[in-house]
Coordinates of C-alpha atoms in Angstrom, one line a residue:
Chain A
M1 CA 81.0 122.3 172.3
H2 CA 79.6 125.5 170.5
V3 CA 80.0 125.4 166.8
V4 CA 82.8 128.1 166.1
N5 CA 82.6 128.0 162.4
A6 CA 79.7 126.3 160.8
A7 CA 81.3 126.2 157.4
H8 CA 83.8 123.8 158.6
T9 CA 81.5 121.4 159.9
V10 CA 78.8 121.4 157.4
T11 CA 77.2 117.8 157.1
E12 CA 76.7 116.1 153.7
T13 CA 73.0 116.9 154.1
E14 CA 73.3 120.2 154.7
R15 CA 75.7 120.6 151.7
A16 CA 72.7 119.6 149.5
L17 CA 71.3 122.9 150.3
F18 CA 74.3 125.1 150.9
R19 CA 77.1 124.0 148.6
D20 CA 79.9 126.0 150.3
P21 CA 78.4 128.5 152.8
G22 CA 80.6 131.5 153.3
E23 CA 80.1 135.5 153.1
T24 CA 77.8 135.3 150.2
G25 CA 74.4 135.2 151.2
I26 CA 71.0 137.3 151.5
C27 CA 70.3 140.8 152.0
F28 CA 67.0 141.4 153.7
L29 CA 65.7 144.9 152.5
P30 CA 62.9 146.5 154.8
G31 CA 60.5 148.8 153.1
R32 CA 62.7 151.7 154.2
G33 CA 66.4 152.0 154.9
E34 CA 69.4 149.8 154.7
G35 CA 69.2 146.2 154.3
T36 CA 70.8 143.4 156.5
H37 CA 73.3 141.1 154.8
V38 CA 73.4 137.6 156.2
G39 CA 76.0 135.3 154.8
Y40 CA 75.1 131.5 154.2
K41 CA 77.6 130.4 156.8
D42 CA 75.7 132.7 159.4
L43 CA 72.2 131.3 157.9
L44 CA 73.2 127.9 158.3
P45 CA 73.2 127.8 162.2
L46 CA 69.7 129.8 162.1
V47 CA 68.3 127.2 159.8
R48 CA 69.7 124.3 162.0
G49 CA 68.0 126.1 164.9
A50 CA 64.8 126.3 162.9
A51 CA 65.0 122.6 162.1
A52 CA 65.5 121.8 165.8
G53 CA 62.7 124.1 166.7
L54 CA 60.3 122.6 164.5
R55 CA 61.2 119.1 165.3
A56 CA 60.7 120.0 169.1
R57 CA 57.2 121.2 168.1
G58 CA 56.4 117.7 166.9
L59 CA 57.1 118.0 163.2
R60 CA 58.7 114.7 161.6
P61 CA 60.1 114.0 158.3
G62 CA 57.0 113.9 155.8
D63 CA 54.7 116.2 157.9
R64 CA 53.4 118.9 156.1
F65 CA 53.1 122.6 157.4
V66 CA 51.5 125.7 156.3
W67 CA 54.4 128.4 156.0
V68 CA 53.3 131.9 155.8
A69 CA 55.5 133.2 153.1
T70 CA 56.9 136.5 154.2
S71 CA 60.4 137.7 152.9
D72 CA 61.8 138.2 156.3
L73 CA 65.1 136.5 157.9
H74 CA 62.9 134.4 160.5
A75 CA 60.3 133.0 158.0
V76 CA 63.0 132.2 155.4
C77 CA 65.0 130.3 157.9
A78 CA 61.7 128.3 159.1
F79 CA 60.9 127.2 155.5
L80 CA 64.6 126.2 154.9
G81 CA 64.8 124.3 158.2
G82 CA 61.6 122.6 157.7
L83 CA 62.8 121.5 154.2
I84 CA 66.2 119.9 155.5
L85 CA 64.4 118.5 158.5
G86 CA 62.3 116.4 155.7
A87 CA 59.1 118.1 156.7
V88 CA 56.9 119.7 153.8
P89 CA 56.3 123.3 153.8
I90 CA 53.2 124.5 152.0
P91 CA 53.7 128.1 151.5
V92 CA 50.9 130.4 151.6
A93 CA 50.3 134.2 151.1
P94 CA 50.2 136.4 154.1
P95 CA 46.9 138.2 154.8
R96 CA 46.4 141.2 152.4
G97 CA 44.3 144.2 153.3
I98 CA 42.1 144.1 150.4
S99 CA 40.4 140.9 151.5
G100 CA 40.7 141.6 155.2
P101 CA 41.8 138.9 158.0
G102 CA 38.6 136.9 157.5
A103 CA 39.3 135.8 154.1
W104 CA 42.7 134.8 155.1
Q105 CA 41.7 132.7 157.9
A106 CA 39.3 131.0 155.6
H107 CA 42.0 130.2 153.2
V108 CA 44.3 128.9 155.9
E109 CA 41.4 126.5 157.0
A110 CA 40.5 125.6 153.3
V111 CA 44.4 124.6 153.1
R112 CA 44.0 122.7 156.3
L113 CA 41.1 120.6 155.4
A114 CA 42.3 119.8 151.8
L115 CA 46.1 119.1 152.7
H116 CA 46.1 118.1 156.3
P117 CA 49.2 120.0 157.5
K118 CA 50.4 119.4 161.0
A119 CA 51.2 123.1 162.0
L120 CA 50.9 126.6 161.1
V121 CA 54.4 128.3 160.8
G122 CA 54.8 132.2 160.2
V123 CA 55.8 135.7 161.9
E124 CA 53.8 136.3 164.9
T125 CA 51.9 139.1 163.6
W126 CA 50.0 136.9 161.1
L127 CA 49.8 134.1 163.3
E128 CA 47.9 136.3 166.0
L129 CA 45.2 136.5 163.2
A130 CA 44.9 132.7 163.0
E131 CA 44.1 132.2 166.7
D132 CA 41.0 130.3 165.6
S133 CA 42.8 127.7 163.6
P134 CA 42.9 124.3 165.4
L135 CA 46.5 124.1 163.9
P136 CA 49.3 124.3 166.5
R137 CA 51.0 127.6 165.8
V138 CA 54.9 128.1 165.6
V139 CA 56.2 131.8 165.8
V140 CA 59.2 131.9 163.8
E141 CA 60.8 134.5 165.7
Q142 CA 60.8 132.1 168.7
L143 CA 62.7 129.4 166.8
P144 CA 66.1 128.8 168.4
S145 CA 69.1 130.5 166.6
D146 CA 71.2 127.5 166.6
G147 CA 71.1 123.6 166.5
P148 CA 72.7 120.5 166.0
P149 CA 74.1 119.7 162.3
V150 CA 71.3 118.1 160.3
D151 CA 71.6 114.5 158.8
G152 CA 69.0 113.4 156.7
D153 CA 67.8 112.2 153.3
P154 CA 67.8 115.2 150.8
S155 CA 66.3 112.8 148.3
T156 CA 63.1 113.0 150.2
W157 CA 63.0 116.8 150.6
E158 CA 60.0 118.5 149.0
H159 CA 57.7 121.5 149.2
V160 CA 54.2 122.2 147.8
Q161 CA 53.3 125.0 145.3
L162 CA 49.8 126.0 145.6
T163 CA 48.5 126.5 142.1
S164 CA 45.6 126.9 139.9
G165 CA 42.8 125.6 142.4
S166 CA 40.4 128.2 143.6
T167 CA 40.6 129.8 147.1
A168 CA 38.0 127.3 148.4
A169 CA 39.5 124.2 147.1
P170 CA 43.4 124.8 147.0
K171 CA 45.5 122.5 144.7
G172 CA 49.0 121.7 145.6
V173 CA 52.0 120.7 143.4
R174 CA 54.4 118.4 145.1
V175 CA 57.9 119.8 144.3
P176 CA 60.7 117.5 145.3
F177 CA 64.1 119.3 146.0
S178 CA 65.6 117.2 143.2
N179 CA 63.2 119.0 140.8
V180 CA 64.3 122.3 142.2
R181 CA 67.8 121.6 141.8
A182 CA 67.4 120.3 138.2
N183 CA 65.5 123.5 137.2
A184 CA 68.0 125.7 139.1
Y185 CA 70.7 124.3 137.1
Q186 CA 68.8 124.7 133.9
I187 CA 67.9 128.4 134.8
G188 CA 71.4 129.0 135.4
W189 CA 72.4 127.6 132.2
G190 CA 69.8 129.8 130.3
S191 CA 71.2 132.8 132.4
D192 CA 74.7 132.3 131.6
V193 CA 75.2 132.4 135.4
R194 CA 78.5 133.5 136.7
K195 CA 80.4 134.0 140.1
G196 CA 79.5 137.4 141.3
D197 CA 76.1 137.4 139.9
V198 CA 73.5 139.3 142.1
V199 CA 70.0 138.3 142.3
V200 CA 67.4 140.9 143.1
S201 CA 63.8 140.0 144.1
W202 CA 60.7 141.4 145.4
L203 CA 58.7 138.5 144.2
P204 CA 56.3 136.8 146.7
L205 CA 57.7 133.5 148.0
Y206 CA 54.4 131.8 148.0
H207 CA 54.9 132.0 144.2
D208 CA 57.2 129.7 142.1
M209 CA 58.9 132.5 140.4
G210 CA 59.9 133.9 143.8
L211 CA 60.6 130.9 145.7
V212 CA 62.4 128.6 143.2
G213 CA 63.4 131.2 140.8
T214 CA 65.1 133.7 143.3
L215 CA 65.6 132.3 146.9
L216 CA 66.4 128.5 146.1
F217 CA 67.9 129.6 142.8
A218 CA 70.5 132.1 144.5
I219 CA 71.3 129.2 147.2
Y220 CA 72.0 126.6 144.6
W221 CA 74.3 128.8 142.7
N222 CA 75.8 130.3 146.1
L223 CA 75.1 133.8 144.8
D224 CA 74.0 136.9 146.7
L225 CA 70.3 137.7 146.9
V226 CA 68.7 141.0 147.7
L227 CA 65.3 140.1 148.8
M228 CA 62.5 142.6 149.4
S229 CA 58.8 142.2 150.4
P230 CA 56.1 142.4 147.2
L231 CA 54.3 144.8 149.3
T232 CA 57.4 147.2 149.2
F233 CA 57.3 147.1 145.6
L234 CA 53.9 147.6 144.9
R235 CA 54.0 150.7 147.5
R236 CA 57.4 152.0 146.1
P237 CA 58.3 150.4 142.8
R238 CA 61.4 152.5 142.6
R239 CA 62.8 150.5 145.6
W240 CA 63.2 147.7 143.2
L241 CA 65.2 149.8 140.5
E242 CA 67.3 151.2 143.8
A243 CA 68.1 147.7 145.0
I244 CA 69.4 146.8 141.5
S245 CA 71.4 150.2 141.2
D246 CA 72.9 149.9 144.7
H247 CA 73.7 146.3 144.9
K248 CA 74.8 145.9 141.1
G249 CA 71.9 143.4 140.7
S250 CA 72.4 141.4 137.6
L251 CA 69.5 138.8 137.6
S252 CA 66.1 139.9 138.3
P253 CA 62.8 138.6 137.2
A254 CA 59.2 139.9 137.3
P255 CA 55.8 139.2 135.6
S256 CA 54.9 141.2 132.5
F257 CA 52.5 143.5 134.6
A258 CA 55.2 144.6 136.7
Y259 CA 57.4 146.1 133.8
G260 CA 54.3 148.2 132.9
Y261 CA 53.8 149.0 136.5
V262 CA 57.2 150.6 136.8
A263 CA 56.9 152.5 133.6
R264 CA 53.6 154.0 134.8
R265 CA 54.5 154.5 138.7
V266 CA 58.2 155.7 138.3
P267 CA 58.2 158.7 136.2
A268 CA 61.1 159.7 133.9
A269 CA 62.1 162.5 136.4
K270 CA 62.5 160.0 139.3
L271 CA 65.0 157.8 137.3
A272 CA 67.8 160.2 138.2
G273 CA 70.6 158.7 140.2
L274 CA 69.7 155.1 139.0
E275 CA 72.4 152.9 137.3
L276 CA 70.8 149.9 135.8
G277 CA 73.6 148.8 133.5
S278 CA 74.4 145.8 135.6
W279 CA 71.1 144.3 134.9
R280 CA 72.0 141.3 132.8
V281 CA 68.9 139.2 132.8
A282 CA 65.5 140.6 133.3
Y283 CA 63.3 137.5 133.3
C284 CA 59.8 137.9 132.2
G285 CA 57.3 135.1 132.9
A286 CA 54.4 133.8 134.8
E287 CA 51.6 135.4 132.6
P288 CA 51.4 136.0 128.8
V289 CA 54.2 138.2 127.7
H290 CA 52.8 141.5 126.2
P291 CA 55.4 143.0 123.8
P292 CA 54.4 146.3 123.9
A293 CA 54.8 146.6 127.8
L294 CA 58.2 145.2 127.6
R295 CA 59.3 147.6 124.8
G296 CA 57.9 150.4 126.7
F297 CA 59.7 149.4 129.9
A298 CA 63.1 149.1 128.0
A299 CA 62.6 152.5 126.3
H300 CA 61.5 154.2 129.6
L301 CA 64.5 153.0 131.6
A302 CA 67.0 153.2 128.7
P303 CA 68.2 156.7 130.1
A304 CA 69.1 154.8 133.4
G305 CA 71.4 152.5 131.5
F306 CA 68.9 149.5 131.3
P307 CA 70.0 147.2 128.3
A308 CA 67.1 146.2 126.2
S309 CA 68.9 143.1 125.4
S310 CA 68.5 141.9 129.0
L311 CA 64.9 141.3 128.6
L312 CA 64.3 137.5 128.8
P313 CA 60.8 136.2 128.2
C314 CA 60.3 133.0 129.3
Y315 CA 57.5 130.0 129.6
G316 CA 57.1 127.8 132.7
L317 CA 54.5 126.5 135.0
A318 CA 54.4 125.2 138.7
E319 CA 54.1 121.6 137.5
A320 CA 57.3 121.8 135.8
T321 CA 58.8 123.4 139.1
L322 CA 59.1 126.8 137.3
A323 CA 61.0 127.2 134.0
V324 CA 60.6 125.2 130.5
T325 CA 61.7 127.6 127.8
F326 CA 64.1 130.6 127.7
T327 CA 64.9 133.0 125.2
P328 CA 68.6 132.9 124.4
H329 CA 70.5 135.1 126.8
Q330 CA 71.2 138.6 125.8
R331 CA 69.0 138.3 122.9
G332 CA 66.4 140.6 124.1
L333 CA 62.6 140.5 123.2
A334 CA 61.8 139.0 119.7
A335 CA 58.1 139.1 118.8
H336 CA 56.0 137.7 115.6
T337 CA 53.0 138.9 113.9
L338 CA 50.6 136.7 112.9
S339 CA 47.0 136.3 111.7
R340 CA 44.1 136.2 114.1
A341 CA 41.9 134.8 111.7
A342 CA 44.0 132.1 111.0
L343 CA 44.9 131.6 114.6
A344 CA 41.1 131.1 115.3
E345 CA 41.3 127.8 113.2
G346 CA 44.4 126.7 114.8
H347 CA 46.9 128.0 112.0
V348 CA 49.9 130.3 112.2
R349 CA 49.9 132.5 109.3
D350 CA 51.1 135.8 108.4
P351 CA 48.3 138.5 108.9
Q352 CA 46.5 139.6 105.9
D353 CA 46.1 143.2 106.9
A354 CA 46.6 145.6 110.0
P355 CA 43.6 144.7 111.8
D356 CA 44.3 140.9 111.4
A357 CA 47.6 141.3 112.8
L358 CA 48.6 139.8 116.3
E359 CA 51.8 140.4 118.0
V360 CA 53.1 137.6 120.2
A361 CA 56.5 137.4 122.0
L362 CA 58.6 134.4 121.2
L363 CA 59.6 132.3 124.4
G364 CA 62.6 130.6 123.2
P365 CA 63.6 126.8 122.8
P366 CA 63.4 124.4 125.8
L367 CA 65.9 124.3 128.4
P368 CA 68.7 121.6 128.3
Q369 CA 67.2 118.2 128.8
T370 CA 63.5 119.5 128.5
E371 CA 61.4 118.1 125.6
V372 CA 58.4 120.0 124.5
Q373 CA 55.8 118.6 122.1
L374 CA 52.9 120.1 120.5
R375 CA 49.9 117.8 120.4
D376 CA 46.1 117.7 119.1
P377 CA 44.2 119.6 121.8
V378 CA 41.4 117.2 121.7
D379 CA 42.9 113.7 121.3
G380 CA 46.2 114.7 123.2
V381 CA 48.1 112.3 120.9
T382 CA 48.6 113.3 117.5
P383 CA 51.4 115.6 116.7
T384 CA 50.7 119.1 115.6
S385 CA 52.1 120.0 111.9
P386 CA 54.3 122.9 111.8
R387 CA 52.4 126.2 111.7
E388 CA 49.7 124.8 113.6
V389 CA 48.5 125.4 117.1
G390 CA 48.8 122.7 119.6
E391 CA 48.6 121.8 123.2
I392 CA 52.0 122.0 125.0
W393 CA 53.1 118.8 126.5
L394 CA 56.7 118.4 128.1
K395 CA 59.0 116.2 129.6
G396 CA 62.2 116.9 131.7
P397 CA 64.3 116.5 135.0
Q398 CA 62.0 119.7 136.5
L399 CA 58.9 117.7 135.8
T400 CA 57.0 117.1 139.0
P401 CA 55.6 113.9 140.2
G402 CA 51.9 115.4 140.4
Y403 CA 49.6 117.0 142.9
L404 CA 49.3 116.4 146.5
D405 CA 46.3 114.1 147.3
D406 CA 44.9 114.5 144.0
A407 CA 44.8 111.4 141.8
A408 CA 42.2 112.7 139.6
A409 CA 44.0 115.8 138.5
D410 CA 47.3 113.6 138.1
A411 CA 45.5 111.4 135.6
L412 CA 44.4 114.4 133.6
T413 CA 47.9 115.8 133.3
H414 CA 50.4 113.4 133.9
Q415 CA 50.4 110.5 131.1
D416 CA 53.3 108.3 130.3
G417 CA 55.8 110.5 131.6
W418 CA 54.6 113.7 130.1
L419 CA 52.9 116.6 131.4
R420 CA 49.9 118.0 129.6
T421 CA 49.9 121.7 130.5
G422 CA 46.5 123.0 129.1
D423 CA 48.6 125.6 127.4
L424 CA 48.2 126.2 123.7
G425 CA 51.3 127.1 121.5
S426 CA 53.2 126.7 118.4
W427 CA 56.8 126.7 117.0
I428 CA 57.8 130.0 115.4
E429 CA 61.2 130.5 114.1
G430 CA 62.3 127.6 116.4
E431 CA 60.9 129.0 119.7
L432 CA 57.8 128.6 121.6
A433 CA 54.9 131.1 121.4
V434 CA 52.0 130.5 123.8
L435 CA 48.8 131.4 122.1
G436 CA 46.3 130.7 124.7
R437 CA 44.8 127.7 127.2
T438 CA 42.4 125.1 126.2
K439 CA 40.3 125.6 129.2
E440 CA 39.4 129.2 128.3
L441 CA 38.7 128.6 124.7
I442 CA 35.7 130.5 123.2
I443 CA 34.2 128.3 120.5
V444 CA 31.9 130.5 118.4
R445 CA 30.4 128.9 115.3
G446 CA 32.8 125.8 115.5
R447 CA 35.7 128.1 115.6
N448 CA 38.1 128.2 118.4
H449 CA 39.2 131.6 119.9
A450 CA 41.8 132.2 122.7
P451 CA 40.2 134.9 124.9
I452 CA 43.6 136.7 124.6
D453 CA 42.8 137.4 120.9
L454 CA 39.8 139.2 121.5
E455 CA 41.4 141.1 124.6
W456 CA 44.1 142.2 122.7
A457 CA 41.9 143.4 119.9
A458 CA 39.9 145.3 122.5
G459 CA 43.1 146.7 123.8
E460 CA 43.8 148.3 120.5
V461 CA 40.8 150.6 121.0
E462 CA 42.2 154.0 121.9
G463 CA 42.3 154.4 125.8
L464 CA 41.9 150.6 126.6
D465 CA 44.7 148.5 127.7
A466 CA 44.7 144.8 126.5
S467 CA 45.9 143.7 130.1
A468 CA 42.7 145.3 131.4
C469 CA 40.3 143.5 129.2
C470 CA 38.9 140.2 129.9
A471 CA 37.1 137.8 127.3
F472 CA 35.3 134.7 127.9
A473 CA 32.5 132.5 126.7
A474 CA 28.6 132.8 127.3
T475 CA 25.4 131.6 125.7
D476 CA 23.2 133.9 123.6
P477 CA 19.5 133.7 123.9
D478 CA 19.4 131.1 121.0
G479 CA 21.6 128.9 123.2
Q480 CA 24.8 129.2 120.9
E481 CA 28.1 129.9 122.6
A482 CA 29.2 133.5 122.4
A483 CA 31.9 135.8 123.4
V484 CA 31.7 138.6 125.8
V485 CA 34.5 141.2 126.6
A486 CA 34.8 143.3 129.9
C487 CA 36.9 146.1 129.9
E488 CA 38.3 148.4 132.4
V489 CA 37.9 152.0 131.5
P490 CA 40.3 154.8 132.6
K491 CA 38.9 157.4 134.6
D492 CA 39.9 160.2 132.1
H493 CA 38.6 158.2 129.1
P494 CA 36.9 161.1 126.9
D495 CA 34.2 159.1 125.4
P496 CA 33.2 155.9 127.3
D497 CA 29.6 156.0 125.8
A498 CA 31.2 155.2 122.4
L499 CA 33.3 152.3 123.8
P500 CA 30.9 149.4 123.4
E501 CA 30.5 149.7 119.7
R502 CA 34.2 150.4 119.1
V503 CA 35.3 147.4 121.1
A504 CA 32.7 145.3 119.3
Q505 CA 34.1 146.7 115.9
A506 CA 37.7 146.0 117.1
V507 CA 36.8 142.4 118.1
R508 CA 34.8 142.1 114.8
R509 CA 37.7 143.1 113.0
A510 CA 40.3 140.9 114.4
T511 CA 38.3 137.6 114.8
G512 CA 35.3 137.9 112.7
I513 CA 32.7 137.4 115.5
D514 CA 30.1 139.6 116.9
L515 CA 30.3 139.9 120.7
L516 CA 27.1 139.1 122.7
A517 CA 28.0 142.1 125.2
V518 CA 30.7 144.3 126.0
V519 CA 30.8 145.2 129.7
L520 CA 32.5 148.4 130.9
L521 CA 34.1 148.3 134.2
P522 CA 36.0 151.0 136.6
P523 CA 39.8 150.5 136.7
R524 CA 41.0 147.5 138.6
A525 CA 37.7 145.7 138.6
I526 CA 38.7 142.7 136.9
P527 CA 39.7 140.1 139.6
R528 CA 43.3 138.7 139.2
T529 CA 45.4 136.1 140.8
T530 CA 48.2 137.1 143.4
S531 CA 50.6 136.9 140.5
G532 CA 48.4 139.3 138.5
K533 CA 46.9 136.8 135.9
L534 CA 43.3 137.5 134.9
Q535 CA 40.7 135.3 136.4
R536 CA 38.5 134.9 133.4
G537 CA 36.5 132.1 135.3
K538 CA 35.6 134.5 138.0
V539 CA 34.6 137.3 135.7
R540 CA 32.6 135.0 133.7
E541 CA 30.7 133.6 136.8
R542 CA 30.1 137.1 137.8
Y543 CA 28.7 138.0 134.3
L544 CA 26.5 134.8 134.5
N545 CA 24.8 135.7 137.8
G546 CA 24.5 139.4 137.0
T547 CA 27.0 140.6 139.3
L548 CA 29.5 141.9 136.9
T549 CA 28.6 145.8 136.8
C550 CA 30.1 149.3 137.2
Chain B
M1 CA 38.5 165.5 160.2
A2 CA 36.8 166.7 157.3
N3 CA 40.1 167.4 155.7
H4 CA 41.2 163.9 156.1
R5 CA 38.3 162.6 154.5
E6 CA 38.8 165.1 151.7
T7 CA 42.3 164.3 151.2
L8 CA 41.5 160.4 151.2
L9 CA 38.7 160.6 149.0
G10 CA 40.7 162.9 146.5
I11 CA 43.4 160.2 146.2
V12 CA 40.8 157.2 146.0
T13 CA 39.1 159.5 143.2
E14 CA 42.5 159.8 141.4
L15 CA 43.2 155.9 141.6
T16 CA 39.5 154.7 140.6
G17 CA 37.9 157.3 138.6
R18 CA 34.9 157.4 141.0
D19 CA 33.6 160.8 142.2
P20 CA 34.2 161.8 145.7
Q21 CA 30.3 162.0 146.3
A22 CA 30.0 158.3 145.1
L23 CA 32.6 157.5 147.4
E24 CA 31.0 158.8 150.4
G25 CA 28.5 156.1 150.1
L26 CA 31.0 153.7 150.1
M27 CA 32.9 154.3 153.2
Q28 CA 31.8 151.2 154.8
E29 CA 32.3 148.7 152.0
P30 CA 35.1 146.5 151.2
L31 CA 37.9 148.3 149.2
A32 CA 37.5 145.7 146.5
D33 CA 33.9 147.0 145.9
V34 CA 35.3 150.7 145.9
G35 CA 37.4 149.6 142.9
L36 CA 40.8 149.1 144.9
D37 CA 42.5 145.9 144.4
S38 CA 45.7 145.0 146.3
I39 CA 48.0 146.9 143.9
R40 CA 45.9 150.2 143.9
Q41 CA 45.6 149.8 147.7
Q42 CA 49.3 149.8 148.2
E43 CA 49.5 152.8 146.0
L44 CA 46.9 154.6 148.0
L45 CA 48.9 153.6 151.1
A46 CA 52.2 155.0 149.7
Q47 CA 50.2 158.2 148.9
L48 CA 48.9 158.5 152.4
E49 CA 52.3 157.8 153.9
D50 CA 53.8 160.7 151.9
E51 CA 50.8 163.0 152.5
Y52 CA 50.8 162.4 156.4
D53 CA 54.5 161.5 156.8
V54 CA 53.5 158.3 158.5
E55 CA 54.5 154.7 158.0
I56 CA 51.6 152.0 157.5
S57 CA 53.0 148.8 158.2
P58 CA 51.6 145.4 156.8
E59 CA 49.9 144.5 160.0
D60 CA 48.1 147.9 160.2
A61 CA 47.5 147.7 156.7
V62 CA 45.5 144.3 156.9
H63 CA 43.1 146.0 159.0
L64 CA 42.4 148.8 156.6
D65 CA 39.5 147.1 154.7
S66 CA 37.3 149.9 154.2
L67 CA 37.7 153.7 153.6
A68 CA 36.2 154.4 157.0
A69 CA 39.0 152.2 158.5
I70 CA 41.5 154.3 156.7
E71 CA 40.1 157.4 157.7
R72 CA 40.1 156.4 161.3
F73 CA 43.6 155.2 161.1
I74 CA 44.8 158.6 159.6
R75 CA 43.1 160.5 162.3
G76 CA 44.7 158.2 165.0
A77 CA 48.2 158.8 163.4
Q78 CA 48.0 162.5 163.5

């Protein structure tokens, strides 16, 4: 018999994903025009169909598959269908024009060799580009639109989040569904989630903030989700604001850069007709939070009704599923000014004067059931005293079990039930402040400098932007470690010739060290990850091999 | 045809700060070497969509990996 009303026949297994499938669901918003709303009750048969289709193509529980993460109905159903089948989706970014199809094919091949998936699953358009891959291809548009109810063991479900590894050597974090549920619950708690909330997202589904923070979060809490492609946002950022305005969106996250991007790309004159008063939580995470960018965003969008109290900076990482600390709901941005000179020696102190002042965002206390410890970055054991900088260690129900097929990485990061994050931080006013990363430390004359200190100093030079400056360690002619700053210079800068000296002065003022070199670059020349993080290692590599030039 | 190139290079100049003459020499180079990362590239495509009243789909966009390819695409779309 054909299933007449899926909601009445939902299996226990399926309820682990869709608690109470009804009209609430996902609105798939295209680049132009109206969206298509699919209630979770109508999504369920499609997810069953996808599960049956993947099974018919030979995928079994525990088998991994590469999932080309696009934000359309068919691709989303394939991800969910694979998940409830017990197969393990490995989301990868779709091809992007900037690097061309060749680079994408190479990335898929690198994932195949490193992580041993059994199939490549995605929309036809992108699979056509992967014809040379030895992986069997499954076109999501061709998966059945219904299938038998699914029975299985949700405690075995998991997906993989590709993380810090390079393009050539992908590294994947195993994310069991139990971690997803735990973190979705915590995020809901931190967001004061309520019935009728509407999630709006353009975040890529190959990124944890998009996949866990919006898609799986909305499904977990049975909320409406308005989903658009990241390309739509990048091309037409006003679409994000329109989606929030049109759908009365209340929960919508973005990385720090996106807030600055909107303020730059959507001029005040284009805000007419937007009503953003419903936007209750504007999460800001995934990269260091730059207080001036968030303040600028709130001021720019205030005429459209955006409440500054909605800004919610947070801290997290893929190894902890997504979220670790949250600023209090409806508090808004809180920042603290500290001494750069003291910070370089691992202390949190008040600044001595204006040039010594560094403003950092406070990222809130740990989410419920989450423990955060600060420990000596070298020995990894000694607790850090108050007002000192330590390495962030954490523990909680969102802590993932480790990396896929990478015991060496596990041994470095997972110790006695704790995760060693590689991030540096301190407690300020009872909240976590992230103050750099151990791996990117620049050590000059025995003093530690987080690159971001130098970058923010350089960003204070007139006409430069801290998020477009990159600091890294190099070696001076005497063989001593020294710092280099590379800066992107806007096209209309009135006096670029004077910049190297000004940057050197600003850094010298802020940190007390002399730069080995200042490299001036055209706009957008600094490589960034797909989520917008500076790739300091890559910049350093190019500098060292002489290819970092204008 | 010359006009298309002029329009294209005008927009790229605005986005990258490189002068049109320098860009002429980079027509065949990867867009990253022209100073266009994935974000600036989307800005460029949005401006071209408005300028020529065309829609540039992601599957078209992935093949637009040089200024020459973009110029050919615009010419074909007209």
